[in-house]
Tab-separated table of C-alpha atoms and ligand atoms in Angstrom:
chain	number	residue	atom	x	y	z
A	385	UNK	CA	-36.005	6.703	-10.340
A	386	UNK	CA	-35.212	3.156	-9.264
A	387	UNK	CA	-35.101	2.136	-5.615
A	388	UNK	CA	-31.699	0.735	-4.716
A	389	UNK	CA	-30.630	-1.438	-1.815
A	390	UNK	CA	-27.000	-1.230	-0.904
A	391	UNK	CA	-25.270	-3.965	1.063
A	392	UNK	CA	-22.179	-3.231	3.089
A	393	UNK	CA	-19.678	-5.603	4.612
A	394	UNK	CA	-17.144	-3.444	6.434
A	395	UNK	CA	-13.933	-5.033	7.686
A	396	UNK	CA	-10.826	-3.563	9.310
A	397	UNK	CA	-9.235	-2.411	6.060
A	398	UNK	CA	-11.855	-3.140	3.423
A	399	UNK	CA	-15.451	-2.382	2.591
A	400	UNK	CA	-17.291	-4.741	0.249
A	401	UNK	CA	-20.523	-3.471	-1.250
A	402	UNK	CA	-23.232	-4.421	-3.676
A	403	UNK	CA	-26.015	-2.371	-5.219
A	404	UNK	CA	-29.259	-4.073	-6.145
A	405	UNK	CA	-32.382	-2.607	-7.717
A	406	UNK	CA	-35.625	-3.500	-5.978
A	407	UNK	CA	-38.756	-3.285	-8.109
A	408	UNK	CA	-42.047	-5.130	-7.708
A	409	UNK	CA	-40.520	-7.304	-5.027
A	410	UNK	CA	-37.644	-8.498	-7.224
A	411	UNK	CA	-33.978	-7.802	-6.634
A	412	UNK	CA	-31.705	-7.245	-9.635
A	413	UNK	CA	-27.938	-6.950	-9.063
A	414	UNK	CA	-26.492	-3.706	-10.435
A	415	UNK	CA	-22.926	-3.683	-9.164
A	416	UNK	CA	-20.496	-5.400	-6.842
A	417	UNK	CA	-17.352	-3.802	-5.510
A	418	UNK	CA	-14.827	-3.355	-2.800
A	419	UNK	CA	-12.512	-0.775	-1.347
A	420	UNK	CA	-9.260	-2.175	-0.020
A	421	UNK	CA	-6.425	-0.589	1.884
A	422	UNK	CA	-8.551	1.635	4.134
A	423	UNK	CA	-6.219	3.563	6.396
A	424	UNK	CA	-3.276	3.191	4.006
A	425	UNK	CA	-3.293	3.089	0.196
A	426	UNK	CA	-6.933	2.683	-0.690
A	427	UNK	CA	-8.056	1.263	-4.005
A	428	UNK	CA	-11.558	1.031	-5.410
A	429	UNK	CA	-12.680	-1.878	-7.557
A	430	UNK	CA	-16.206	-2.386	-8.815
A	431	UNK	CA	-17.952	-4.309	-11.561
A	432	UNK	CA	-21.259	-3.270	-13.023
A	433	UNK	CA	-23.638	-6.067	-13.931
A	434	UNK	CA	-22.838	-6.732	-17.557
A	435	UNK	CA	-19.122	-6.758	-16.957
A	436	UNK	CA	-17.567	-3.282	-17.036
A	437	UNK	CA	-14.902	-3.107	-14.358
A	438	UNK	CA	-13.603	0.014	-12.627
A	439	UNK	CA	-10.351	0.018	-10.693
A	440	UNK	CA	-8.615	3.116	-9.351
A	441	UNK	CA	-6.666	4.484	-6.392
A	442	UNK	CA	-8.653	6.744	-4.097
A	443	UNK	CA	-7.328	10.251	-3.652
A	444	UNK	CA	-5.657	10.494	-0.262
A	445	UNK	CA	-3.889	13.772	-0.879
A	446	UNK	CA	-5.807	15.419	1.919
A	447	UNK	CA	-7.014	12.648	4.235
A	448	UNK	CA	-6.243	9.024	4.844
A	449	UNK	CA	-9.272	7.136	3.536
A	450	UNK	CA	-11.457	6.010	6.417
A	451	UNK	CA	-14.767	4.098	6.302
A	452	UNK	CA	-16.773	7.302	5.836
A	453	UNK	CA	-14.709	8.468	2.866
A	454	UNK	CA	-14.830	4.975	1.399
A	455	UNK	CA	-18.632	5.085	1.400
A	456	UNK	CA	-18.636	8.557	-0.126
A	457	UNK	CA	-16.527	7.058	-2.920
A	458	UNK	CA	-19.177	4.339	-3.382
A	459	UNK	CA	-21.904	6.980	-3.597
A	460	UNK	CA	-19.903	9.070	-6.101
A	461	UNK	CA	-19.228	6.020	-8.236
A	462	UNK	CA	-22.877	4.935	-8.274
A	463	UNK	CA	-23.872	8.436	-9.383
A	464	UNK	CA	-21.087	8.614	-11.966
A	465	UNK	CA	-22.199	5.285	-13.417
A	466	UNK	CA	-25.780	6.475	-13.735
A	467	UNK	CA	-26.837	3.958	-11.136
A	468	UNK	CA	-28.082	6.930	-9.213
A	469	UNK	CA	-31.422	5.567	-8.141
A	470	UNK	CA	-32.595	6.369	-4.668
A	471	UNK	CA	-30.783	4.332	-2.019
A	472	UNK	CA	-33.786	3.348	0.127
A	473	UNK	CA	-32.071	0.833	2.345
A	474	UNK	CA	-28.582	-0.111	3.416
A	475	UNK	CA	-28.135	-3.671	4.672
A	476	UNK	CA	-25.104	-4.282	6.865
A	477	UNK	CA	-23.368	-7.545	7.556
A	478	UNK	CA	-22.863	-7.538	11.313
A	479	UNK	CA	-20.829	-10.434	12.590
A	480	UNK	CA	-22.315	-10.600	16.091
A	481	UNK	CA	-25.873	-10.236	17.275
A	482	UNK	CA	-24.978	-11.765	20.656
A	483	UNK	CA	-27.634	-13.842	22.409
A	484	UNK	CA	-30.222	-11.168	21.598
A	485	UNK	CA	-30.760	-10.897	17.838
A	486	UNK	CA	-32.239	-13.877	16.014
A	487	UNK	CA	-33.532	-11.817	13.064
A	488	UNK	CA	-32.367	-8.806	11.042
A	489	UNK	CA	-33.257	-5.537	12.717
A	490	UNK	CA	-33.593	-1.900	11.746
A	491	UNK	CA	-30.692	0.040	13.220
A	492	UNK	CA	-31.415	2.883	15.595
A	493	UNK	CA	-29.507	4.406	18.483
A	494	UNK	CA	-30.717	1.752	20.966
A	495	UNK	CA	-29.792	-1.171	18.697
A	496	UNK	CA	-26.395	0.376	17.971
A	497	UNK	CA	-25.796	0.649	21.709
A	498	UNK	CA	-26.573	-3.025	22.139
A	499	UNK	CA	-24.313	-3.994	19.257
A	500	UNK	CA	-21.445	-1.995	20.735
A	501	UNK	CA	-21.815	-4.077	23.884
A	502	UNK	CA	-20.987	-7.175	21.773
A	503	UNK	CA	-17.599	-5.766	20.632
A	504	UNK	CA	-15.747	-7.907	23.244
A	505	UNK	CA	-17.324	-11.018	21.635
A	506	UNK	CA	-15.864	-10.174	18.191
A	507	UNK	CA	-13.156	-7.555	18.697
A	508	UNK	CA	-11.588	-8.122	15.276
A	509	UNK	CA	-14.825	-7.660	13.317
A	510	UNK	CA	-17.624	-5.918	15.209
A	511	UNK	CA	-15.952	-2.466	15.624
A	512	UNK	CA	-15.390	-2.256	11.856
A	513	UNK	CA	-18.902	-3.455	11.043
A	514	UNK	CA	-20.196	-0.668	13.280
A	515	UNK	CA	-17.820	1.888	11.721
A	516	UNK	CA	-19.463	0.921	8.404
A	517	UNK	CA	-22.902	1.585	9.897
A	518	UNK	CA	-21.866	5.003	11.181
A	519	UNK	CA	-20.330	5.884	7.826
A	520	UNK	CA	-23.474	4.736	5.983
A	521	UNK	CA	-25.712	6.844	8.248
A	522	UNK	CA	-23.609	9.867	7.234
A	523	UNK	CA	-23.446	8.983	3.537
A	524	UNK	CA	-27.107	7.916	3.183
A	525	UNK	CA	-28.987	9.824	5.896
A	526	UNK	CA	-32.402	9.226	4.309
A	527	UNK	CA	-32.018	5.465	3.857
A	528	UNK	CA	-33.130	2.843	6.371
A	529	UNK	CA	-30.160	1.030	7.911
A	530	UNK	CA	-30.623	-2.670	8.577
A	531	UNK	CA	-28.361	-5.046	10.529
A	532	UNK	CA	-28.102	-8.638	9.253
A	533	UNK	CA	-26.265	-10.972	11.611
A	534	UNK	CA	-23.907	-13.850	10.949
A	535	UNK	CA	-25.027	-15.386	14.237
A	536	UNK	CA	-28.812	-15.029	13.844
A	537	UNK	CA	-29.476	-18.242	11.892
A	538	UNK	CA	-28.010	-20.303	14.748
A	539	UNK	CA	-29.827	-18.595	17.594
A	540	UNK	CA	-32.430	-21.321	18.064
A	541	UNK	CA	-29.910	-24.075	18.789
A	542	UNK	CA	-30.859	-26.359	21.632
A	543	UNK	CA	-29.001	-25.572	24.859
A	544	UNK	CA	-26.554	-28.468	24.490
A	545	UNK	CA	-25.433	-27.170	21.084
A	546	UNK	CA	-25.194	-23.648	22.471
A	547	UNK	CA	-23.139	-24.192	25.616
A	548	UNK	CA	-19.644	-25.199	26.716
A	549	UNK	CA	-19.006	-27.480	29.669
A	550	UNK	CA	-18.237	-24.536	31.944
A	551	UNK	CA	-20.056	-23.302	35.050
A	552	UNK	CA	-23.453	-21.898	34.064
A	553	UNK	CA	-22.524	-18.307	34.961
A	554	UNK	CA	-20.315	-18.108	31.851
A	555	UNK	CA	-23.197	-19.147	29.611
A	556	UNK	CA	-25.406	-16.577	31.310
A	557	UNK	CA	-22.897	-13.825	30.637
A	558	UNK	CA	-22.676	-14.755	26.952
A	559	UNK	CA	-19.924	-17.363	26.636
A	560	UNK	CA	-21.810	-19.550	24.147
A	561	UNK	CA	-21.390	-21.355	20.852
A	562	UNK	CA	-22.827	-18.660	18.615
A	563	UNK	CA	-21.881	-20.058	15.209
A	564	UNK	CA	-21.204	-17.834	12.197
A	565	UNK	CA	-21.640	-17.790	8.376
A	566	UNK	CA	-25.381	-17.639	9.133
A	567	UNK	CA	-26.200	-15.453	6.126
A	568	UNK	CA	-24.619	-17.994	3.808
A	569	UNK	CA	-26.475	-20.900	5.448
A	570	UNK	CA	-29.729	-19.023	5.284
A	571	UNK	CA	-29.226	-18.271	1.591
A	572	UNK	CA	-28.507	-21.928	0.839
A	573	UNK	CA	-31.497	-23.010	2.934
A	574	UNK	CA	-33.777	-20.733	0.897
A	575	UNK	CA	-32.370	-22.038	-2.393
A	576	UNK	CA	-32.915	-25.602	-1.191
A	577	UNK	CA	-36.428	-24.870	-0.024
A	578	UNK	CA	-37.195	-23.504	-3.447
A	579	UNK	CA	-35.380	-25.964	-5.677
A	580	UNK	CA	-35.332	-29.146	-3.587
A	581	UNK	CA	-38.279	-28.825	-1.206
A	582	UNK	CA	-38.210	-32.494	-0.194
A	583	UNK	CA	-34.508	-32.393	0.732
A	584	UNK	CA	-35.010	-29.038	2.455
A	585	UNK	CA	-37.469	-30.661	4.846
A	586	UNK	CA	-34.902	-33.312	5.750
A	587	UNK	CA	-31.465	-33.561	7.372
A	588	UNK	CA	-28.900	-31.375	5.657
A	589	UNK	CA	-25.273	-30.425	6.222
A	590	UNK	CA	-23.978	-27.305	4.502
A	591	UNK	CA	-20.193	-26.987	4.284
A	592	UNK	CA	-19.234	-23.357	3.710
A	593	UNK	CA	-15.609	-23.767	2.657
A	594	UNK	CA	-13.981	-20.468	1.760
A	595	UNK	CA	-11.216	-18.456	3.343
A	596	UNK	CA	-13.321	-18.737	6.455
A	597	UNK	CA	-14.884	-22.176	6.771
A	598	UNK	CA	-17.521	-23.909	8.853
A	599	UNK	CA	-20.216	-26.551	8.596
A	600	UNK	CA	-23.789	-26.370	9.772
A	601	UNK	CA	-26.310	-29.100	10.549
A	602	UNK	CA	-29.790	-28.098	9.429
A	603	UNK	CA	-32.986	-30.004	10.219
A	604	UNK	CA	-36.224	-29.003	8.473
A	605	UNK	CA	-34.635	-25.691	7.507
A	606	UNK	CA	-33.417	-24.811	11.020
A	607	UNK	CA	-29.808	-24.747	12.192
A	608	UNK	CA	-29.321	-27.265	14.996
A	609	UNK	CA	-25.517	-27.237	15.340
A	610	UNK	CA	-22.488	-25.516	13.844
A	611	UNK	CA	-18.766	-26.182	13.924
A	612	UNK	CA	-17.999	-22.593	14.873
A	613	UNK	CA	-18.346	-21.604	18.484
A	614	UNK	CA	-17.786	-18.579	20.684
A	615	UNK	CA	-15.621	-16.997	18.010
A	616	UNK	CA	-14.963	-17.678	14.339
A	617	UNK	CA	-11.841	-19.656	15.323
A	618	UNK	CA	-13.417	-23.003	16.148
A	619	UNK	CA	-14.225	-25.950	13.899
A	620	UNK	CA	-12.359	-26.751	10.704
A	621	UNK	CA	-9.020	-25.104	9.832
A	622	UNK	CA	-9.324	-22.048	7.586
A	623	UNK	CA	-7.122	-19.864	5.404
A	624	UNK	CA	-5.332	-18.328	8.377
A	625	UNK	CA	-7.390	-19.490	11.406
A	626	UNK	CA	-6.568	-22.633	13.352
A	627	UNK	CA	-9.954	-24.295	13.731
A	628	UNK	CA	-10.463	-26.676	16.654
A	629	UNK	CA	-7.625	-26.412	19.172
A	630	UNK	CA	-7.143	-27.960	22.589
A	631	UNK	CA	-7.430	-24.988	24.998
A	632	UNK	CA	-4.388	-26.487	26.722
A	633	UNK	CA	-2.331	-25.226	23.785
A	634	UNK	CA	-3.326	-21.656	24.664
A	635	UNK	CA	-2.369	-22.257	28.312
A	636	UNK	CA	1.005	-23.607	27.159
A	637	UNK	CA	1.603	-20.585	24.907
A	638	UNK	CA	0.785	-18.257	27.796
A	639	UNK	CA	2.516	-20.122	30.604
A	640	UNK	CA	5.608	-21.583	28.947
A	641	UNK	CA	6.129	-19.330	25.946
A	642	UNK	CA	5.036	-16.157	27.789
A	643	UNK	CA	3.024	-15.045	24.792
A	644	UNK	CA	0.617	-12.156	25.348
A	645	UNK	CA	-3.097	-12.262	24.479
A	646	UNK	CA	-2.369	-10.084	21.430
A	647	UNK	CA	0.400	-12.394	20.230
A	648	UNK	CA	-1.787	-15.480	20.625
A	649	UNK	CA	-4.670	-13.706	18.880
A	650	UNK	CA	-2.369	-12.897	15.987
A	651	UNK	CA	-1.130	-16.487	15.803
A	652	UNK	CA	-4.558	-18.121	15.935
A	653	UNK	CA	-6.429	-15.700	13.653
A	654	UNK	CA	-3.769	-14.645	11.152
A	655	UNK	CA	-0.916	-17.130	11.075
A	656	UNK	CA	-2.446	-20.572	11.521
A	657	UNK	CA	-4.697	-22.740	9.354
A	658	UNK	CA	-3.608	-23.449	5.777
A	659	UNK	CA	-1.137	-20.580	5.883
A	660	UNK	CA	0.442	-21.544	9.187
A	661	UNK	CA	0.658	-25.261	8.427
A	662	UNK	CA	2.003	-24.873	4.903
A	663	UNK	CA	4.230	-21.869	5.521
A	664	UNK	CA	3.295	-20.988	1.930
A	665	UNK	CA	-0.149	-19.477	1.545
A	666	UNK	CA	-3.702	-19.286	2.836
A	667	UNK	CA	-4.928	-19.773	-0.731
A	668	UNK	CA	-6.074	-23.287	-1.572
A	669	UNK	CA	-5.186	-22.824	-5.253
A	670	UNK	CA	-1.561	-22.068	-4.371
A	671	UNK	CA	-1.361	-25.069	-2.085
A	672	UNK	CA	-2.795	-27.356	-4.751
A	673	UNK	CA	-0.182	-26.064	-7.207
A	674	UNK	CA	2.700	-26.507	-4.762
A	675	UNK	CA	4.945	-29.568	-4.617
A	676	UNK	CA	6.041	-28.841	-1.032
A	677	UNK	CA	5.122	-31.604	1.476
A	678	UNK	CA	3.911	-28.930	3.909
A	679	UNK	CA	1.283	-27.827	1.361
A	680	UNK	CA	0.099	-31.448	1.073
A	681	UNK	CA	-0.035	-31.763	4.883
A	682	UNK	CA	-2.164	-28.617	5.166
A	683	UNK	CA	-4.608	-29.870	2.518
A	684	UNK	CA	-4.783	-33.345	4.085
A	685	UNK	CA	-5.440	-31.873	7.529
A	686	UNK	CA	-8.173	-29.601	6.111
A	687	UNK	CA	-9.860	-32.527	4.361
A	688	UNK	CA	-9.649	-34.831	7.356
A	689	UNK	CA	-11.166	-32.247	9.713
A	690	UNK	CA	-14.017	-31.525	7.312
A	691	UNK	CA	-14.727	-35.286	7.069
A	692	UNK	CA	-14.728	-35.583	10.875
A	693	UNK	CA	-17.208	-32.746	11.177
A	694	UNK	CA	-19.491	-34.318	8.564
A	695	UNK	CA	-19.499	-37.465	10.679
A	696	UNK	CA	-20.145	-35.564	13.909
A	697	UNK	CA	-22.917	-33.376	12.529
A	698	UNK	CA	-24.597	-36.395	10.904
A	699	UNK	CA	-24.713	-37.998	14.343
A	700	UNK	CA	-26.347	-34.839	15.699
A	701	UNK	CA	-28.919	-34.963	12.880
A	702	UNK	CA	-29.479	-38.703	13.201
A	703	UNK	CA	-28.862	-39.262	9.485
A	704	UNK	CA	-28.086	-37.258	6.376
A	705	UNK	CA	-30.307	-36.625	3.356
A	706	UNK	CA	-28.221	-33.968	1.656
A	707	UNK	CA	-24.802	-32.398	1.834
A	708	UNK	CA	-24.213	-29.029	0.165
A	709	UNK	CA	-20.749	-27.704	-0.634
A	710	UNK	CA	-20.363	-23.962	-1.035
A	711	UNK	CA	-17.827	-21.112	-0.660
A	712	UNK	CA	-14.762	-20.618	-2.868
A	713	UNK	CA	-13.340	-24.077	-2.108
A	714	UNK	CA	-16.672	-25.900	-2.007
A	715	UNK	CA	-17.821	-24.386	-5.301
A	716	UNK	CA	-14.563	-24.707	-7.252
A	717	UNK	CA	-11.993	-27.096	-5.831
A	718	UNK	CA	-12.850	-30.438	-7.454
A	719	UNK	CA	-9.962	-32.386	-5.949
A	720	UNK	CA	-10.696	-31.172	-2.446
A	721	UNK	CA	-14.391	-32.007	-2.838
A	722	UNK	CA	-13.442	-35.446	-4.090
A	723	UNK	CA	-11.094	-36.029	-1.148
A	724	UNK	CA	-13.827	-34.961	1.280
A	725	UNK	CA	-16.567	-37.174	-0.158
A	726	UNK	CA	-14.682	-40.237	-1.418
A	727	UNK	CA	-14.870	-43.626	0.344
A	728	UNK	CA	-18.057	-42.603	2.115
A	729	UNK	CA	-20.332	-45.200	0.476
A	730	UNK	CA	-20.615	-47.007	3.833
A	731	UNK	CA	-21.991	-43.735	5.146
A	732	UNK	CA	-24.464	-43.195	2.311
A	733	UNK	CA	-22.539	-40.752	0.127
A	734	UNK	CA	-21.605	-42.017	-3.336
A	735	UNK	CA	-19.798	-39.386	-5.346
A	736	UNK	CA	-20.192	-39.171	-9.146
A	737	UNK	CA	-16.585	-38.456	-10.107
A	738	UNK	CA	-17.395	-37.086	-13.551
A	739	UNK	CA	-20.118	-34.779	-12.289
A	740	UNK	CA	-17.721	-33.568	-9.600
A	741	UNK	CA	-14.913	-32.984	-12.094
A	742	UNK	CA	-17.333	-30.917	-14.196
A	743	UNK	CA	-18.561	-28.821	-11.226
A	744	UNK	CA	-22.110	-29.988	-11.827
A	745	UNK	CA	-24.902	-29.056	-9.480
A	746	UNK	CA	-25.504	-32.653	-8.325
A	747	UNK	CA	-22.250	-34.500	-7.643
A	748	UNK	CA	-23.624	-37.642	-5.997
A	749	UNK	CA	-24.280	-40.740	-8.066
A	750	UNK	CA	-27.826	-41.672	-9.043
A	751	UNK	CA	-29.255	-43.731	-6.200
A	752	UNK	CA	-26.822	-42.365	-3.611
A	753	UNK	CA	-28.779	-42.386	-0.322
A	754	UNK	CA	-27.359	-38.928	0.465
A	755	UNK	CA	-27.576	-36.307	-2.274
A	756	UNK	CA	-24.455	-34.124	-2.657
A	757	UNK	CA	-24.893	-30.709	-4.251
A	758	UNK	CA	-22.696	-27.757	-5.182
A	759	UNK	CA	-24.617	-24.527	-4.624
A	760	UNK	CA	-23.215	-21.036	-5.000
A	761	UNK	CA	-23.720	-18.918	-1.930
A	762	UNK	CA	-24.479	-15.200	-2.105
A	763	UNK	CA	-24.347	-13.417	1.227
A	764	UNK	CA	-24.831	-9.980	-0.389
A	765	UNK	CA	-28.071	-11.136	-1.949
A	766	UNK	CA	-29.233	-12.523	1.399
A	767	UNK	CA	-28.531	-9.173	3.077
A	768	UNK	CA	-30.359	-7.306	0.305
A	769	UNK	CA	-33.317	-9.701	0.576
A	770	UNK	CA	-33.509	-9.234	4.360
A	771	UNK	CA	-33.314	-5.467	3.975
A	772	UNK	CA	-36.043	-5.391	1.318
A	773	UNK	CA	-38.234	-7.700	3.414
A	774	UNK	CA	-37.806	-5.620	6.551
A	775	UNK	CA	-38.733	-2.466	4.615
A	776	UNK	CA	-41.836	-4.169	3.220
A	777	UNK	CA	-40.510	-3.960	-0.352
A	778	UNK	CA	-40.397	-7.697	-0.802
A	779	UNK	CA	-42.344	-10.632	0.581
A	780	UNK	CA	-40.352	-13.074	2.646
A	781	UNK	CA	-39.757	-16.224	0.589
A	782	UNK	CA	-41.777	-18.306	3.021
A	783	UNK	CA	-44.870	-16.344	2.040
A	784	UNK	CA	-44.485	-17.118	-1.670
A	785	UNK	CA	-45.436	-20.235	-3.573
A	786	UNK	CA	-42.390	-21.878	-5.195
A	787	UNK	CA	-43.296	-21.021	-8.769
A	788	UNK	CA	-39.881	-19.952	-10.118
A	789	UNK	CA	-38.144	-22.631	-12.102
A	790	UNK	CA	-35.175	-24.575	-10.802
A	791	UNK	CA	-31.924	-22.620	-11.034
A	792	UNK	CA	-33.556	-19.273	-10.350
A	793	UNK	CA	-32.465	-17.310	-7.334
A	794	UNK	CA	-35.298	-16.955	-4.906
A	795	UNK	CA	-33.630	-15.103	-2.070
B	320	ADP	P1	-14.012	-15.688	1.522
B	320	ADP	O1	-14.248	-16.546	2.740
B	320	ADP	O2	-12.917	-14.693	1.710
B	320	ADP	O3	-15.278	-15.139	0.889
B	320	ADP	P2	-13.992	-17.455	-0.774
B	320	ADP	O4	-15.311	-18.068	-0.481
B	320	ADP	O5	-13.868	-16.596	-1.968
B	320	ADP	O6	-13.381	-16.701	0.470
B	320	ADP	O7	-12.947	-18.673	-0.906
B	320	ADP	C1	-11.597	-18.441	-1.086
B	320	ADP	C2	-10.903	-19.792	-1.151
B	320	ADP	O8	-11.429	-20.522	-2.281
B	320	ADP	C3	-9.414	-19.669	-1.354
B	320	ADP	O9	-8.725	-20.611	-0.552
B	320	ADP	C4	-9.263	-20.038	-2.818
B	320	ADP	O10	-7.994	-20.581	-3.098
B	320	ADP	C5	-10.345	-21.078	-2.982
B	320	ADP	N1	-10.645	-21.291	-4.392
B	320	ADP	C6	-11.275	-20.474	-5.249
B	320	ADP	N2	-11.309	-21.012	-6.494
B	320	ADP	C7	-10.658	-22.211	-6.418
B	320	ADP	C8	-10.340	-23.256	-7.353
B	320	ADP	N3	-10.687	-23.186	-8.617
B	320	ADP	N4	-9.665	-24.328	-6.889
B	320	ADP	C9	-9.276	-24.424	-5.602
B	320	ADP	N5	-9.567	-23.481	-4.671
B	320	ADP	C10	-10.237	-22.388	-5.068
């Protein structure tokens, strides 16, 4: 019977999962899926490697579907699809490891207690991540449970990239620039180390541009600064989140508009960014297809903020050898990529327009001082790799010689 690693990314109303076989230190994807509408009308969608897709409503005749029932549905489906190997490990995406966790960790009662203490740092994500852990402990009592943190990759930032200009006591109690999307950055860093070892040793910016978006400055494989801060609101504008905002705006909303903390939270997390600016959609494809000026404004603002951050992070790095674009927008949106990287020759980035239009891996021109790459991120695979490594089923990449050919997936 095959050993299976499950990855779980539990949100407020959805659970995303993947199942990967682990044999002789190699991970092979078996299935990818998601349950949406937890707490209301839940639907299950999953695709087995090879393409067969399942989509059905979950039976809620007796109970509203909660996280525990959602994971039972995953288990039933895996068994029904004859993917019923032994689930030896469950890797969880946990948004916040606070100042404490700089590496993945095996979950036990003490770790769970610590992670609950970080709920105030990520109230919209952490409680649901932890509900996923509790549900997985029930559904897979014999499997090891592993926490993989979105903050961990950034934990070795120098103090000045980790602090705000507030009295020190706030830093000491945890008000810091944590940075997020760490699993994605770590995945890309491993791919680079494997496929472009010379660039990987240099000064790199990775732009993770999806529904959530941030950029990370990486020097010799280590994160040195990120555009996201205390929460996942800071930095560049996102699908529904505002990105960088003068804190005076929040004071104005509270003082003059008498908005409550909940109302402001709702505005900044769910009704700002591309959606708020355009008044149309959080989806970049819809904005690109729209003829409304507000859609154009939202795209232009997004592009200009990403360009500013590239400039700022390059200054932090003291130069730029490579820029990687990833995430749904970074991997697919040619026009947005072009707008971000054009007219940057003075800065060392010369885009190859044809390569960009064809979504090629290298989109900088030959001889461009800075190499621009499109790389596909895979956070599920990173979580599975961490889980397998922590369980001793797989060697960490660092311990292996880079023998796989370019284009393989080393994580
Ligand atoms: P998430 O952060 O939820 O994982 P993704 O990384 O999947 O999100 O990115 C979603 C974003 O990518 C959406 O704004 C979507 O419109 C955009 N996107 C995906 N494909 C394209 C495309 N071909 N052209 C433009 N934008 C795209």
